[in-house]
CSV table of C-alpha atoms in Angstrom, one decimal:
chain,number,residue,atom,x,y,z
A,1,UNK,CA,0.0,-0.1,0.1
A,2,UNK,CA,1.4,3.5,-1.3
A,3,UNK,CA,2.0,6.0,1.8
A,4,UNK,CA,-0.5,8.3,0.0
A,5,UNK,CA,-3.3,5.2,1.1
A,6,UNK,CA,-2.1,4.6,4.5
A,7,UNK,CA,-3.0,8.1,5.6
A,8,UNK,CA,-6.0,8.4,3.7
A,9,UNK,CA,-7.3,4.8,6.0
A,10,UNK,CA,-5.4,7.0,9.1
A,11,UNK,CA,-7.3,9.7,8.2
A,12,UNK,CA,-10.8,7.4,7.5
A,13,UNK,CA,-10.3,6.5,11.2
A,14,UNK,CA,-9.7,9.5,13.3
A,15,UNK,CA,-12.6,10.5,12.0
A,16,UNK,CA,-14.4,7.6,13.1
A,17,UNK,CA,-12.7,7.7,16.9
A,18,UNK,CA,-14.9,11.5,16.5
A,19,UNK,CA,-17.7,9.9,14.9
A,20,UNK,CA,-17.4,12.1,12.1
A,21,UNK,CA,-19.2,9.8,9.8
A,22,UNK,CA,-19.2,12.9,6.7
A,23,UNK,CA,-15.4,12.7,7.2
A,24,UNK,CA,-15.7,8.8,6.4
A,25,UNK,CA,-17.6,9.6,3.3
A,26,UNK,CA,-15.6,12.2,2.3
A,27,UNK,CA,-12.7,9.6,1.3
A,28,UNK,CA,-15.2,6.9,-0.1
A,29,UNK,CA,-15.3,6.5,-3.4
A,30,UNK,CA,-18.6,7.1,-5.6
A,31,UNK,CA,-17.9,3.7,-7.2
A,32,UNK,CA,-17.7,1.4,-3.5
A,33,UNK,CA,-18.1,-2.2,-4.6
A,34,UNK,CA,-18.4,-3.1,-1.1
A,35,UNK,CA,-19.2,-2.9,1.8
A,36,UNK,CA,-19.2,-5.2,4.6
A,37,UNK,CA,-17.6,-7.6,7.7
A,38,UNK,CA,-16.8,-11.1,7.4
A,39,UNK,CA,-19.0,-13.1,9.7
A,40,UNK,CA,-21.1,-16.2,9.6
A,41,UNK,CA,-23.7,-14.5,12.6
A,42,UNK,CA,-26.5,-13.2,10.6
A,43,UNK,CA,-28.4,-11.3,13.7
A,44,UNK,CA,-26.1,-8.6,13.7
A,45,UNK,CA,-26.9,-5.9,11.1
A,46,UNK,CA,-23.5,-5.3,9.1
A,47,UNK,CA,-22.1,-9.2,8.8
A,48,UNK,CA,-22.6,-10.7,6.1
A,49,UNK,CA,-22.3,-14.1,5.3
A,50,UNK,CA,-19.1,-15.2,3.5
A,51,UNK,CA,-18.8,-19.1,1.4
A,52,UNK,CA,-15.2,-19.3,2.2
A,53,UNK,CA,-13.2,-20.6,5.3
A,54,UNK,CA,-11.1,-18.3,5.9
A,55,UNK,CA,-8.1,-18.7,8.3
A,56,UNK,CA,-7.5,-14.7,8.9
A,57,UNK,CA,-6.9,-14.0,13.1
A,58,UNK,CA,-10.2,-12.9,15.0
A,59,UNK,CA,-9.9,-8.9,13.7
A,60,UNK,CA,-8.6,-7.7,10.4
A,61,UNK,CA,-9.6,-4.7,8.3
A,62,UNK,CA,-9.1,-5.1,4.4
A,63,UNK,CA,-9.1,-1.7,1.7
A,64,UNK,CA,-8.7,-1.5,-1.6
A,65,UNK,CA,-8.8,2.0,-2.4
A,66,UNK,CA,-8.4,4.1,-6.1
A,67,UNK,CA,-7.8,6.9,-7.4
A,68,UNK,CA,-7.1,7.9,-3.9
A,69,UNK,CA,-10.8,7.1,-2.4
A,70,UNK,CA,-12.3,3.8,-0.8
A,71,UNK,CA,-13.7,1.9,-2.8
A,72,UNK,CA,-14.4,-1.3,-1.0
A,73,UNK,CA,-13.7,-1.8,2.7
A,74,UNK,CA,-14.2,-6.1,4.7
A,75,UNK,CA,-13.5,-6.5,8.4
A,76,UNK,CA,-13.9,-9.4,10.4
A,77,UNK,CA,-14.0,-9.9,13.4
A,78,UNK,CA,-15.2,-11.8,16.8
A,79,UNK,CA,-18.7,-12.4,16.0
A,80,UNK,CA,-19.4,-14.1,19.6
A,81,UNK,CA,-18.0,-11.4,21.6
A,82,UNK,CA,-20.4,-9.2,19.4
A,83,UNK,CA,-23.3,-11.3,19.4
A,84,UNK,CA,-22.7,-11.1,23.5
A,85,UNK,CA,-22.1,-7.7,24.0
A,86,UNK,CA,-24.7,-6.7,22.3
A,87,UNK,CA,-27.4,-9.4,23.1
A,88,UNK,CA,-26.0,-10.3,26.5
């Protein structure tokens, strides 16, 4: 990933910590192809199912950028922990 793209991703995380949704959306391309968290659970709204087994850690974010803007974002997380936090 280029230094410019790294700076864009850092700006996204900084905007997220401030709750600055417009700041995040400024860095998302109109050509957005995908956005979501890869998960087996479907009862958490931002989770989506996948059909392939992934050998990755519990949490990961992958950004695809084009012309300095995000065109795809995918993430994984510990869905059991999220489910317990939301539903007890």
